[in-house]
Structure formats: C-alpha cells, structure tokens
Amino acid sequence: MTPEPFRITQAVFTELPVRGGSNWYFLELSNSDGVTGLAEFSYGESSITVSRAIAQMAEELQEEEIVSESDIPAMVGLTPGFLQSDRILATAITAIRNAVLDAQAQIAEVPLYRLLGGGMTASVELYGNINRSMLRDDSGDSDRSSASFAAVAERAVEEGFQNIKCAPFDECRAPFGGSGLPDETKAGLDRIAAVKLAIGDGVNLFVDCHSRFDLESALALEPELAARGVAWYEEPVSYRTHRNDLATIRNAATMDVAGAEDAYGLDIFQSLIKEGVTDVVMPDVKYCGGAGESVMIGNALEAISPGSVSMHSPSGPVSMLASAHATAAFKGTRPLEHAVWEVDWRATVLQPAEHIQDGRLLIPDRPGIGATLNQDLISDNGRRWSATQ
Ligand SMILES: [Mg+2]
C-alpha cells in the first residue's frame, strides 16, 4: 500500500507527569487538512532536548512532501550510522517518522498495521515488565524486597500474563572485587527465586541486567539463572561497549540472550543476529526508527531466525500501541513488552482508552494507530506547547 504524501504544517508537544519525577512526552504533527499524527518520544532527562531537535527538523521539512517516512532521515541529512551514534537525534527522527505514519494511515483510512503490510489483527500478546510498578513513587517510597517482586509478578500472572520480566540486580555494578560469581548477586538471585516460585513453571521469566556485569561475572551468573528457571538473559553487558563479550556470553548461555533496546536502524539489528551477538534483538519504537523500521527489522530477521525480534516498550501507551501495530505487521512470535501498573490512570491517556485483557493489547479497529490523546486529561495534568513558541 503506497501512502499519500504528507506535508507538516504544525508540530505540537505534550508533557505529562507520570510518577516520581518521570514524564511521558508526545508529538502531534498536523497537515493543512487538519490530519494529526501522534507519536511518543519519552527519553528521560533528555526529552526536552529531543523536542527541540524535533522542532528544528519539522521546520526544515515544512517545504517538503513526505511520501515515504523512511526517506525523512535523508531529507534532513542524517544517515543510519550517524543516528546510531546520536541518541537524541535518533529519538527525534523516530518520533517524526512515527507521527507521519499515523497520519498517513489515517489518510488511507486503514489501521497502521495494514499500511505496514500486515493482515487483520485484533490483539497482540504482551509480557509484563514489573520493574516500573516498584520504582520510587512521588513520596520517595519503594519496596524492592523479594516478597514485593513476588507479589507483583503473581498479580501479573493472575491477570493473564504468560511472560514476566524483572530487573533484580540493584546491588550489582561491575567491576567487582574477587573472581567468579560476585557476592552482590545474592539479593537479585533471591528475588528471582521468589518470583519463579510465585509464577510457577508454566510462566516464562525474563531477567534484565541493565549492563551491570562484565564478562567474567556474566559468565558466572548464567548457570545461576538457568538453575532458577530463567528463560531470557537481557544485556548482562552492553552491545555498544562490549559487543565481543556479549557474543561470548551468548555462545556459553543455555537460555536466550537479548539486547539492543537503544539501537537505530535495520543494519545494526541485522548484524547482531547474523554475527550471533544476541539471540533476540529488542527494537524500541521510540528509538529504532519507528514502526516502519521495526517492520523492516522484523521481516528481515524473523525470516532467517524465527523468534529473534521482541519489541522493547517500557514507556507510555502511545509507544506501546505503535509497537503493537508493528509487531502485528511483521507477525512477531515474541510478546511485546508492557510496564504493568506504573500509574493507575494510564489507560485514560488515550481515547479510546488503552485496553489490555488477558495479557493482550487490543488494537482499536480504527484508522492510524487508532487513538488520540485525551485532551481533558492533558489540560488538567499536563503541558502542551507548539514548535513555534
Ligand atoms: Mg532492558
């Protein structure tokens, strides 16, 4: 399906406080017919810097007819290799690409996954990431005990999630004193054991290590994770700074090794799978080039290594919905990430409200991503500004 050209006439930004000082950020790009495409660009402390980069690029693009959103980086003079090295610009360009795609699917009057080449899809399976439900809240409280991990994981299973992810190694940070398994892993391994006991053998447990280890400690940790029934070993070291070490860990591991949640562009994801650095790559729809790039990644890699693509999606409802369209379009066999219970009003950020049932995200049967921002909620709790102000 060839999309209609889109010309940007307006860029509007929204900031919405979530909890504990973190915010979600959204971009709306409109054309002169009043069609508005929506995207999320939440990127922690750097989000406002990203919004400035988006504003500058949107202004550059105002004279241009955008036919294919994949042409946008070249239209503003950026290459995939450069974007892989500059996460601010990668996030900015990705937001523009996603908003244009949403608008183009609305103009074509089809759900986004159809524009991206997918067949009819009503829902996408999710995995429950329990980390954000246990982060420090506005009062400064957090309970990182094994019992707390187990209780949240058990609730997720009760609500239908068949795959649970946690990041339990708070106490660890390489380099470690001594050799072999660091003592600092004990608390994390206890949390894993408690979660596994709570969820049972029929539910998969994914463990995210946030690049807290080095080669030796990661190799020593792997058998401990295997003994506790862990199914997925995420970024013991970073693919950016320790690529060869990650390949060595992946070769030694009996479980799937996953990573690359912050990468941009098909080439890097393709090289990680083809060179055996990871078993699974994790494109994030906010950073990787967007839903269109994710579908290119999924189509290319699922064909040579089924199950090698699982989308990273720990943020708000707009990025998760766009990720669900992409996963549906490339017929991903891995579940999509969802940060469960970060805030209890999350579903109402969108109209129609985000709908999760039995561990699946229901995709609205509407054009585009199928939802818009709830402007009442934004005007009560958030902040909106346009690129020109
Ligand atoms: Mg991760």
Tab-separated table of C-alpha atoms and ligand atoms in Angstrom:
chain	number	residue	atom	x	y	z
A	1	MET	CA	0.000	0.000	0.000
A	2	THR	CA	1.538	3.328	-1.086
A	3	PRO	CA	0.795	6.155	1.340
A	4	GLU	CA	-0.398	9.606	0.301
A	5	PRO	CA	2.221	12.366	0.610
A	6	PHE	CA	2.152	14.293	3.894
A	7	ARG	CA	3.310	17.877	4.428
A	8	ILE	CA	3.900	19.045	8.011
A	9	THR	CA	2.314	22.386	8.899
A	10	GLN	CA	2.316	22.178	12.688
A	11	ALA	CA	4.179	20.377	15.483
A	12	VAL	CA	2.712	20.273	19.000
A	13	PHE	CA	4.401	18.767	22.057
A	14	THR	CA	2.842	17.385	25.238
A	15	GLU	CA	4.491	16.665	28.577
A	16	LEU	CA	2.592	14.520	31.070
A	17	PRO	CA	3.986	13.867	34.587
A	18	VAL	CA	3.824	10.152	35.421
A	19	ARG	CA	5.356	9.424	38.827
A	20	GLY	CA	8.491	10.013	40.834
A	21	GLY	CA	9.646	12.878	38.603
A	22	SER	CA	9.329	10.995	35.311
A	23	ASN	CA	7.194	12.208	32.395
A	24	TRP	CA	5.782	10.930	29.147
A	25	TYR	CA	6.280	13.108	26.059
A	26	PHE	CA	4.149	13.104	22.923
A	27	LEU	CA	4.399	14.700	19.488
A	28	GLU	CA	1.467	15.639	17.246
A	29	LEU	CA	2.234	16.566	13.630
A	30	SER	CA	-0.573	18.054	11.527
A	31	ASN	CA	-1.062	18.954	7.868
A	32	SER	CA	-3.163	21.760	6.380
A	33	ASP	CA	-6.211	19.447	6.176
A	34	GLY	CA	-6.106	19.037	9.958
A	35	VAL	CA	-4.945	15.403	9.893
A	36	THR	CA	-2.848	14.836	13.028
A	37	GLY	CA	-0.379	12.009	13.571
A	38	LEU	CA	0.653	11.041	17.107
A	39	ALA	CA	3.950	9.669	18.447
A	40	GLU	CA	5.743	9.304	21.782
A	41	PHE	CA	9.310	10.496	22.389
A	42	SER	CA	9.813	9.956	26.128
A	43	TYR	CA	13.571	9.855	26.697
A	44	GLY	CA	14.108	10.637	30.387
A	45	GLU	CA	16.052	13.784	31.205
A	46	SER	CA	16.827	14.376	27.520
A	47	SER	CA	13.203	14.615	26.377
A	48	ILE	CA	13.122	18.430	26.176
A	49	THR	CA	16.345	18.394	24.153
A	50	VAL	CA	14.674	15.866	21.850
A	51	SER	CA	11.657	18.178	21.486
A	52	ARG	CA	13.958	20.999	20.322
A	53	ALA	CA	15.560	18.716	17.730
A	54	ILE	CA	12.096	17.670	16.519
A	55	ALA	CA	11.034	21.324	16.226
A	56	GLN	CA	14.083	22.146	14.137
A	57	MET	CA	13.623	19.140	11.826
A	58	ALA	CA	9.871	19.758	11.491
A	59	GLU	CA	10.635	23.296	10.354
A	60	GLU	CA	13.170	22.006	7.806
A	61	LEU	CA	10.578	19.549	6.496
A	62	GLN	CA	7.754	22.087	6.137
A	63	GLU	CA	8.603	22.747	2.493
A	64	GLU	CA	8.713	19.036	1.663
A	65	GLU	CA	6.159	16.472	0.572
A	66	ILE	CA	6.889	13.330	2.567
A	67	VAL	CA	5.950	10.266	0.532
A	68	SER	CA	7.765	7.536	2.444
A	69	GLU	CA	8.577	8.219	6.099
A	70	SER	CA	11.734	6.122	5.651
A	71	ASP	CA	13.093	8.977	3.471
A	72	ILE	CA	12.895	11.500	6.353
A	73	PRO	CA	16.431	10.941	7.746
A	74	ALA	CA	17.961	11.582	4.294
A	75	MET	CA	15.690	14.622	3.805
A	76	VAL	CA	17.291	16.238	6.866
A	77	GLY	CA	20.776	14.972	6.004
A	78	LEU	CA	21.147	12.159	8.559
A	79	THR	CA	22.460	8.625	7.937
A	80	PRO	CA	21.592	5.475	9.937
A	81	GLY	CA	25.215	5.197	11.073
A	82	PHE	CA	25.174	8.730	12.468
A	83	LEU	CA	21.792	8.177	14.132
A	84	GLN	CA	23.104	5.015	15.839
A	85	SER	CA	25.761	7.229	17.448
A	86	ASP	CA	23.445	10.132	18.411
A	87	ARG	CA	20.509	9.012	20.523
A	88	ILE	CA	18.928	12.478	20.774
A	89	LEU	CA	18.653	12.830	17.011
A	90	ALA	CA	17.669	9.157	16.626
A	91	THR	CA	14.779	9.678	19.059
A	92	ALA	CA	13.748	12.932	17.354
A	93	ILE	CA	13.759	11.491	13.831
A	94	THR	CA	11.960	8.370	15.051
A	95	ALA	CA	9.160	10.470	16.577
A	96	ILE	CA	8.666	12.353	13.318
A	97	ARG	CA	8.637	9.100	11.328
A	98	ASN	CA	6.034	7.577	13.681
A	99	ALA	CA	3.751	10.629	13.666
A	100	VAL	CA	3.860	10.801	9.859
A	101	LEU	CA	2.994	7.086	9.644
A	102	ASP	CA	-0.017	7.519	11.955
A	103	ALA	CA	-1.216	10.439	9.810
A	104	GLN	CA	-0.683	8.551	6.545
A	105	ALA	CA	-2.618	5.518	7.812
A	106	GLN	CA	-5.465	7.844	8.831
A	107	ILE	CA	-5.475	9.397	5.353
A	108	ALA	CA	-5.525	5.880	3.840
A	109	GLU	CA	-8.339	5.021	6.304
A	110	VAL	CA	-6.645	1.815	7.466
A	111	PRO	CA	-5.170	0.701	10.780
A	112	LEU	CA	-1.417	1.307	10.842
A	113	TYR	CA	-0.567	-2.408	10.769
A	114	ARG	CA	-2.407	-2.672	7.431
A	115	LEU	CA	-0.411	0.241	5.973
A	116	LEU	CA	2.706	-1.612	7.137
A	117	GLY	CA	1.727	-4.763	5.260
A	118	GLY	CA	0.025	-6.783	7.994
A	119	GLY	CA	-3.177	-8.809	7.853
A	120	MET	CA	-6.223	-8.448	10.115
A	121	THR	CA	-5.154	-8.420	13.769
A	122	ALA	CA	-7.327	-7.859	16.829
A	123	SER	CA	-4.703	-8.081	19.576
A	124	VAL	CA	-1.030	-8.648	20.396
A	125	GLU	CA	0.384	-10.700	23.273
A	126	LEU	CA	2.243	-8.739	25.967
A	127	TYR	CA	4.839	-9.632	28.555
A	128	GLY	CA	4.579	-7.977	31.935
A	129	ASN	CA	7.606	-5.929	32.985
A	130	ILE	CA	7.148	-5.423	36.728
A	131	ASN	CA	10.057	-3.004	37.241
A	132	ARG	CA	8.240	0.283	36.958
A	133	SER	CA	5.475	-0.748	39.346
A	134	MET	CA	8.186	-0.959	42.020
A	135	LEU	CA	10.109	2.240	41.308
A	136	ARG	CA	10.273	5.007	43.856
A	137	ASP	CA	6.984	6.907	43.838
A	138	ASP	CA	6.301	10.614	44.481
A	139	SER	CA	6.594	10.088	48.238
A	140	GLY	CA	10.036	8.507	47.777
A	141	ASP	CA	8.876	5.024	48.768
A	142	SER	CA	9.827	1.793	47.075
A	143	ASP	CA	9.791	-1.806	48.215
A	144	ARG	CA	12.465	-3.853	46.427
A	145	SER	CA	12.157	-6.907	48.668
A	146	SER	CA	11.824	-10.453	47.289
A	147	ALA	CA	8.284	-10.542	48.684
A	148	SER	CA	7.383	-7.362	46.781
A	149	PHE	CA	8.781	-8.746	43.498
A	150	ALA	CA	6.878	-11.989	44.026
A	151	ALA	CA	3.592	-10.253	44.850
A	152	VAL	CA	3.641	-8.059	41.719
A	153	ALA	CA	4.645	-10.987	39.499
A	154	GLU	CA	1.869	-13.129	40.943
A	155	ARG	CA	-0.680	-10.389	40.252
A	156	ALA	CA	0.507	-10.164	36.633
A	157	VAL	CA	0.051	-13.912	36.161
A	158	GLU	CA	-3.419	-13.721	37.724
A	159	GLU	CA	-4.292	-11.066	35.132
A	160	GLY	CA	-3.244	-13.321	32.264
A	161	PHE	CA	0.421	-12.557	31.523
A	162	GLN	CA	2.314	-15.696	30.492
A	163	ASN	CA	5.714	-13.986	30.469
A	164	ILE	CA	7.130	-11.807	33.265
A	165	LYS	CA	10.230	-9.597	33.233
A	166	CYS	CA	12.106	-8.064	36.139
A	167	ALA	CA	15.425	-6.289	36.754
A	168	PRO	CA	16.504	-7.649	40.145
A	169	PHE	CA	20.221	-6.802	40.385
A	170	ASP	CA	20.044	-3.422	42.166
A	171	GLU	CA	23.199	-4.148	44.207
A	172	CYS	CA	25.424	-5.045	41.237
A	173	ARG	CA	27.729	-2.839	39.202
A	174	ALA	CA	30.960	-4.016	37.543
A	175	PRO	CA	33.841	-4.065	38.295
A	176	PHE	CA	33.519	-6.474	41.219
A	177	GLY	CA	36.146	-7.451	43.786
A	178	GLY	CA	37.364	-11.059	43.566
A	179	SER	CA	36.601	-13.607	40.875
A	180	GLY	CA	33.679	-15.828	39.911
A	181	LEU	CA	30.131	-15.051	40.996
A	182	PRO	CA	30.010	-11.655	42.777
A	183	ASP	CA	28.530	-11.663	46.303
A	184	GLU	CA	26.433	-8.695	45.205
A	185	THR	CA	24.286	-11.029	43.068
A	186	LYS	CA	22.788	-12.760	46.122
A	187	ALA	CA	19.890	-10.352	46.678
A	188	GLY	CA	18.989	-10.396	42.977
A	189	LEU	CA	19.101	-14.195	42.819
A	190	ASP	CA	16.850	-14.343	45.897
A	191	ARG	CA	14.349	-12.024	44.169
A	192	ILE	CA	14.422	-14.262	41.077
A	193	ALA	CA	13.802	-17.386	43.140
A	194	ALA	CA	10.861	-15.715	44.876
A	195	VAL	CA	9.343	-14.579	41.574
A	196	LYS	CA	9.771	-18.008	39.991
A	197	LEU	CA	8.119	-19.673	42.983
A	198	ALA	CA	5.207	-17.220	42.727
A	199	ILE	CA	4.621	-17.565	38.978
A	200	GLY	CA	5.205	-21.311	38.626
A	201	ASP	CA	6.891	-23.368	35.928
A	202	GLY	CA	4.303	-22.633	33.229
A	203	VAL	CA	5.158	-18.928	33.058
A	204	ASN	CA	8.391	-17.651	31.473
A	205	LEU	CA	10.688	-15.390	33.483
A	206	PHE	CA	12.845	-12.794	31.709
A	207	VAL	CA	15.691	-11.108	33.588
A	208	ASP	CA	17.059	-7.702	32.565
A	209	CYS	CA	20.570	-6.883	33.804
A	210	HIS	CA	20.867	-3.281	32.535
A	211	SER	CA	24.551	-3.883	31.568
A	212	ARG	CA	25.584	-4.126	35.238
A	213	PHE	CA	28.053	-7.009	34.698
A	214	ASP	CA	31.344	-7.719	32.944
A	215	LEU	CA	32.385	-10.789	31.005
A	216	GLU	CA	33.580	-12.861	33.953
A	217	SER	CA	30.663	-12.083	36.275
A	218	ALA	CA	28.115	-12.517	33.476
A	219	LEU	CA	29.505	-15.963	32.622
A	220	ALA	CA	29.408	-16.931	36.303
A	221	LEU	CA	25.855	-15.645	36.674
A	222	GLU	CA	24.357	-17.519	33.706
A	223	PRO	CA	24.275	-21.019	35.289
A	224	GLU	CA	22.715	-19.482	38.426
A	225	LEU	CA	19.933	-18.005	36.300
A	226	ALA	CA	19.497	-21.313	34.456
A	227	ALA	CA	19.194	-23.165	37.777
A	228	ARG	CA	16.365	-20.818	38.758
A	229	GLY	CA	14.461	-21.388	35.509
A	230	VAL	CA	15.162	-18.038	33.821
A	231	ALA	CA	14.288	-18.094	30.101
A	232	TRP	CA	15.855	-14.826	28.919
A	233	TYR	CA	19.125	-13.070	29.831
A	234	GLU	CA	18.923	-9.399	28.840
A	235	GLU	CA	22.001	-7.193	28.400
A	236	PRO	CA	24.382	-8.571	31.041
A	237	VAL	CA	26.782	-6.259	29.165
A	238	SER	CA	26.054	-3.587	26.563
A	239	TYR	CA	26.178	-4.488	22.881
A	240	ARG	CA	27.526	-0.960	22.281
A	241	THR	CA	30.611	-1.129	24.500
A	242	HIS	CA	31.142	-4.908	24.978
A	243	ARG	CA	29.964	-6.460	21.743
A	244	ASN	CA	32.503	-9.321	21.682
A	245	ASP	CA	31.877	-10.120	25.342
A	246	LEU	CA	28.143	-10.292	24.681
A	247	ALA	CA	28.774	-12.763	21.828
A	248	THR	CA	30.923	-14.885	24.166
A	249	ILE	CA	28.167	-14.877	26.806
A	250	ARG	CA	25.579	-15.762	24.178
A	251	ASN	CA	27.711	-18.698	22.986
A	252	ALA	CA	28.021	-20.037	26.533
A	253	ALA	CA	24.394	-19.445	27.537
A	254	THR	CA	21.732	-22.160	27.601
A	255	MET	CA	18.942	-19.541	27.532
A	256	ASP	CA	18.155	-16.760	25.071
A	257	VAL	CA	20.365	-13.680	25.294
A	258	ALA	CA	18.539	-10.453	24.374
A	259	GLY	CA	19.560	-6.835	23.862
A	260	ALA	CA	19.909	-3.718	21.694
A	261	GLU	CA	16.968	-1.775	23.129
A	262	ASP	CA	18.566	1.561	22.176
A	263	ALA	CA	19.776	0.794	18.630
A	264	TYR	CA	18.803	2.702	15.468
A	265	GLY	CA	18.244	1.210	12.032
A	266	LEU	CA	17.950	-2.170	10.352
A	267	ASP	CA	21.715	-2.634	9.794
A	268	ILE	CA	22.757	-2.816	13.433
A	269	PHE	CA	19.951	-5.230	14.384
A	270	GLN	CA	20.746	-7.398	11.372
A	271	SER	CA	24.451	-7.556	12.224
A	272	LEU	CA	23.756	-8.521	15.858
A	273	ILE	CA	21.687	-11.533	14.792
A	274	LYS	CA	23.807	-12.556	11.789
A	275	GLU	CA	27.028	-12.369	13.827
A	276	GLY	CA	25.496	-14.253	16.771
A	277	VAL	CA	25.904	-11.454	19.305
A	278	THR	CA	22.378	-11.988	20.664
A	279	ASP	CA	19.553	-14.477	20.109
A	280	VAL	CA	16.920	-11.756	20.339
A	281	VAL	CA	17.051	-8.069	19.381
A	282	MET	CA	14.729	-5.556	21.010
A	283	PRO	CA	13.887	-2.609	18.739
A	284	ASP	CA	12.260	0.233	20.680
A	285	VAL	CA	9.662	2.044	18.585
A	286	LYS	CA	10.796	5.370	20.145
A	287	TYR	CA	14.468	4.985	19.172
A	288	CYS	CA	14.953	2.436	16.381
A	289	GLY	CA	13.491	4.478	13.504
A	290	GLY	CA	9.879	3.740	14.410
A	291	ALA	CA	7.104	1.353	13.484
A	292	GLY	CA	8.123	1.272	9.807
A	293	GLU	CA	11.765	0.473	10.610
A	294	SER	CA	10.611	-2.145	13.167
A	295	VAL	CA	8.643	-3.909	10.455
A	296	MET	CA	11.719	-3.923	8.183
A	297	ILE	CA	13.733	-5.366	11.090
A	298	GLY	CA	11.054	-7.930	11.938
A	299	ASN	CA	10.526	-9.048	8.351
A	300	ALA	CA	14.271	-9.383	7.679
A	301	LEU	CA	15.200	-11.181	10.896
A	302	GLU	CA	12.173	-13.375	11.579
A	303	ALA	CA	12.753	-14.874	8.103
A	304	ILE	CA	16.297	-16.009	8.968
A	305	SER	CA	15.849	-16.625	12.712
A	306	PRO	CA	12.251	-17.077	13.914
A	307	GLY	CA	11.639	-15.508	17.332
A	308	SER	CA	14.637	-13.176	17.048
A	309	VAL	CA	12.685	-9.898	17.382
A	310	SER	CA	10.852	-8.755	20.518
A	311	MET	CA	9.929	-5.089	20.762
A	312	HIS	CA	11.138	-3.098	23.761
A	313	SER	CA	8.289	-0.998	25.175
A	314	PRO	CA	8.677	0.166	28.771
A	315	SER	CA	7.084	3.619	28.324
A	316	GLY	CA	3.631	5.068	27.772
A	317	PRO	CA	0.507	3.921	25.927
A	318	VAL	CA	1.278	5.683	22.613
A	319	SER	CA	4.600	3.899	22.080
A	320	MET	CA	3.084	0.574	23.150
A	321	LEU	CA	0.212	0.949	20.701
A	322	ALA	CA	2.585	1.805	17.826
A	323	SER	CA	4.733	-1.200	18.831
A	324	ALA	CA	1.685	-3.454	18.741
A	325	HIS	CA	0.904	-2.353	15.176
A	326	ALA	CA	4.499	-3.077	14.147
A	327	THR	CA	4.550	-6.477	15.891
A	328	ALA	CA	1.257	-7.366	14.198
A	329	ALA	CA	2.606	-6.284	10.799
A	330	PHE	CA	5.801	-8.382	10.960
A	331	LYS	CA	3.874	-11.230	12.621
A	332	GLY	CA	6.190	-11.284	15.631
A	333	THR	CA	6.101	-14.529	17.585
A	334	ARG	CA	7.576	-12.950	20.716
A	335	PRO	CA	5.350	-10.995	23.101
A	336	LEU	CA	5.586	-7.203	23.290
A	337	GLU	CA	6.774	-5.502	26.480
A	338	HIS	CA	4.342	-3.715	28.803
A	339	ALA	CA	5.319	-1.915	32.028
A	340	VAL	CA	2.464	-3.007	34.281
A	341	TRP	CA	0.845	-0.714	36.876
A	342	GLU	CA	3.182	2.244	36.675
A	343	VAL	CA	0.165	4.511	37.300
A	344	ASP	CA	-3.482	3.536	37.662
A	345	TRP	CA	-4.743	6.188	35.185
A	346	ARG	CA	-2.510	5.032	32.324
A	347	ALA	CA	-5.333	3.664	30.137
A	348	THR	CA	-7.143	7.030	30.134
A	349	VAL	CA	-4.254	8.863	28.444
A	350	LEU	CA	-5.732	7.637	25.164
A	351	GLN	CA	-9.127	7.938	23.516
A	352	PRO	CA	-10.368	5.273	23.142
A	353	ALA	CA	-8.746	4.087	26.369
A	354	GLU	CA	-5.913	1.564	26.235
A	355	HIS	CA	-7.467	-1.876	26.516
A	356	ILE	CA	-5.440	-4.772	27.958
A	357	GLN	CA	-7.205	-8.053	28.523
A	358	ASP	CA	-5.802	-11.460	29.499
A	359	GLY	CA	-2.248	-10.272	28.867
A	360	ARG	CA	-3.020	-8.944	25.375
A	361	LEU	CA	-3.287	-5.399	23.989
A	362	LEU	CA	-6.420	-4.928	21.916
A	363	ILE	CA	-5.743	-2.899	18.769
A	364	PRO	CA	-8.565	-0.395	18.090
A	365	ASP	CA	-10.416	-1.069	14.834
A	366	ARG	CA	-9.816	2.483	13.597
A	367	PRO	CA	-7.503	4.208	11.105
A	368	GLY	CA	-3.911	5.015	12.065
A	369	ILE	CA	-2.653	3.835	15.445
A	370	GLY	CA	-6.332	4.096	16.362
A	371	ALA	CA	-6.194	6.507	19.299
A	372	THR	CA	-5.629	10.169	20.137
A	373	LEU	CA	-4.518	11.922	23.322
A	374	ASN	CA	-7.194	12.564	25.930
A	375	GLN	CA	-7.024	16.372	25.841
A	376	ASP	CA	-9.109	16.788	29.033
A	377	LEU	CA	-6.564	14.775	30.989
A	378	ILE	CA	-3.691	16.667	29.334
A	379	SER	CA	-5.167	20.089	30.119
A	380	ASP	CA	-5.730	19.052	33.766
A	381	ASN	CA	-2.361	17.391	34.389
A	382	GLY	CA	-0.002	18.103	31.506
A	383	ARG	CA	1.543	20.848	29.426
A	384	ARG	CA	1.232	21.480	25.679
A	385	TRP	CA	3.308	23.763	23.506
A	386	SER	CA	3.816	24.263	19.803
A	387	ALA	CA	7.134	24.225	17.979
A	388	THR	CA	6.978	27.903	17.153
A	389	GLN	CA	6.659	29.129	20.765
B	1	MG	MG	16.294	-3.691	29.104
